[in-house]
Phi, psi and omega in degrees: 000176185293335185265143167289157186299323180301319179290316181301313182297319180295315180296318182296314182291323179292325175295322178297319178298313182295322178299316182291325176299317181295316178299320183295331182274351181264158178285321183250114182295346181277351178300145185290155182234166184305323184282348182231029185289130179257137182297158184295334183279000185276052176278135181296129175226176180290136183298142174263090190294334183278353183287132179247095184295155179291156178279157177259127175251038187302314189290345178270356181261098186287351181263005181299144178272181174285102190241159165272153178303316184288348179272350181295137179305322181298323180287313184296322183281344185282337184083004184291336180293340178274354181260320188280146173290152178306321180296324179291325178296319177297322178294319177300320178298318182295318179290322180297321179296322178299318182291309184292327178291328176293323177297318179293319178298315179298322178298318179293321177297318179298323179292320176303317182286308187286322187272324183254298188299320184264010177293128186295320180297319180292322178301322181289329182281322186271135169290146180309323179292324177293318179296323180294318179293321184290318185253349175049225181258041184298332177295322176294318179298318180294320179296320178295318178297319180296315180296318178298315182295320179298319178292321177295317180298318179299320178296317180297324184278351177293323182201148181296331173264117185289127182285314180187156172231344186290334175294324177290317177302315181301310183299317182288325178295314182293318190264337190228338191282003176296340178298333178292323180297317179299313183295311186292325179297338179276358190301319181297315177298318183299312180298317181295316180296319181296315178298319181294319179294319177298324183281320189265338185236095178303325180296321177297314180300319182292315182294317179300317179299318180293318180294325179293332181283347180300136180305335179302327184279348177053038177079007181271147184278159176302318181296331178292335176281322182297327185273359184307311184301320179294318178296321184291315183294327176290316181294324181300321177298320180291325179293322176292322175301318181297321176294316182301324180292340187252346179284161180294139179291145179060029178256168176299322181293327176294316179298319179295317180295321178296318179296316180296318180296318180299317180292319178296321180297323177297317180293316181298318178297318178296322176298313180298317179296322178298319179295317186286330192302310184291315182296324179294317180298313179299319181295318181294321177297318180297316180295317181304321181292336184270347187267135172236128188265120172278335178257187177300131185297140177245125177294122185273316187284124177209143182295341181255014183241140175212162183279132175260321183195146173217154178161174184266139172229164177259129178259131178284128182283328183147171182294139178239142180271326183280133178295326179294312179296326183300319182281332186267325192234011182296324182236151171224153186286136167229164183231131183248136167245114180252118176258173182296342181227005188206141171247133177239125182252127188225171165237137181286135179235164183305152177087026181055041180244163180226128180265119183277125178240356175196160178200164178196150172298143183298328180291349180251030178252142175225146180231154180212127180277136176278142173296153181303119182235038179099171187299319184292337180249018175291144178060037180253140176220160179260128174251122178250130174259109183294333176208106185266196183298335179263015179060035176222168179279140179220150179232144177229132173263117188239142181243129178262166183282342181203170179296318181295320180294322177297311182295322179297320177293317182297318181289324178292320182289322182225081190292342184263008179285159179295135176259187185299322187249343189221137167264127184287355177263002180235162181288143176285113182262295178213073174270164181300152177230156180221145176251131180284125178244354174224129178295150181221135177254123182302136179256341181228158182301333182269006178265164183239124174287140183239144172252155176306138176077002172301140175246133184227145166284135175272112181270329179201158175211159181241164180286343182256028165092028177236146179236137171258115187230164175236118181289134187292322189284342179221002179061019174288139182242152176171176181264150176202156180294139181296338180290351181280349187220174175236130182290140177271113190267335184283116182297331179292323178292319178299316179296320179295319179299317179293319180299316179295323180294316177299322182292318180300323185258020184294337180284346178263114185304317183292326179288325181292324180289317187200113176292131177087008182284341181263134178265113184274003180281000000 
């Protein structure tokens, strides 16, 4: 299609945001919105089964704009809009977006290969090993996208009303989409190699800058092309979710969409694990080198262990009678390393080292917030180790630098405790929700990266501008600045979002019983 995938994706997500804003401002969430507007002539009538609508040759028209299915001349002239129910038209739009976005994605991949990877000047500058790290198996990814797109195009051309696309998604995910895992798992090496090349090879930097200025790139950066496969496989899962929300319940199309979604979720999880694996291993090795044990040594490096949070807190030494001593010596610095299964408590010593003086399994930690007891005890909480390094119970009174930092530590240390809006032992009924209107890249392990149009349950929030949320489409949890989103105020819209989420995850028994029961941290 006419748009590069980066442009298509941006337009699509921003349109989704505006649609949700409009719905949120309405009393009835079922009222139609600009992106799903049905023409006035679309009154339901009895189907004309003998009618043979014209075929769509949309994908062969490279000048096509960003269109809705119902806006296509072929659709409007066919009279099919007077036959279909409004819900079916919405479903056609959802399937149509999956097809057209794949066409746009394939166009961007071709540009990455032809304009950058196969550029003769770039080939001369890069050593074959550097080129391999930079572009990985993008040719395999492009071949898979082309085959996928051809099958989607063939389905669209069978009939002006699309019968289904999720069966095609399922087959390609099972048989071909493993190439995405290979590409995405290379992402850490790829980013590192790209930064190194920009720094060490001025000729590389110059050629990339010139290629980016070409009108073909439409002002988009080289790195935005490199990250396309990871963005696409994640977006594809969301597009299938969107179809799943619109198909008839207990129908063949629902079963097909559930199967496709389940397989895509497996691929996306494998991609995420591939990205995390190398960085986690390097991080654990680095931490192990910095630790010196005052107590019995604990092996830090494990293939099933990773860092959740680290940082400095103030430990209260004990009650002081002197007001002078109280201000000077009430607290002393300690440093915590919290892993997914272990807490290590240290004091920083010279040489960028940390002396470990206590530890406990993460499952044996409990936290308790102190009531406000004045400025010196603001943002203070109690950390209890039910069984510490000496096999006994221990308590620490800890002070954080801010309210958000205190809450972030408390939730990381004891993730299943009740938050401001939700008890994790009860079903989420109507907690606050937020829509992401600005993308956010996580800066700390306990933070959550956000994409435009993500919808999240708000589990907790702080007075200094941070939200702890759970994203509906994948149940990932983490902290992010409240300025990244807009709260969804309409309770009917919130209920609808939750209902759709339960439906998407109905094939998962644990998700069907209780949304949010699993802690992804």
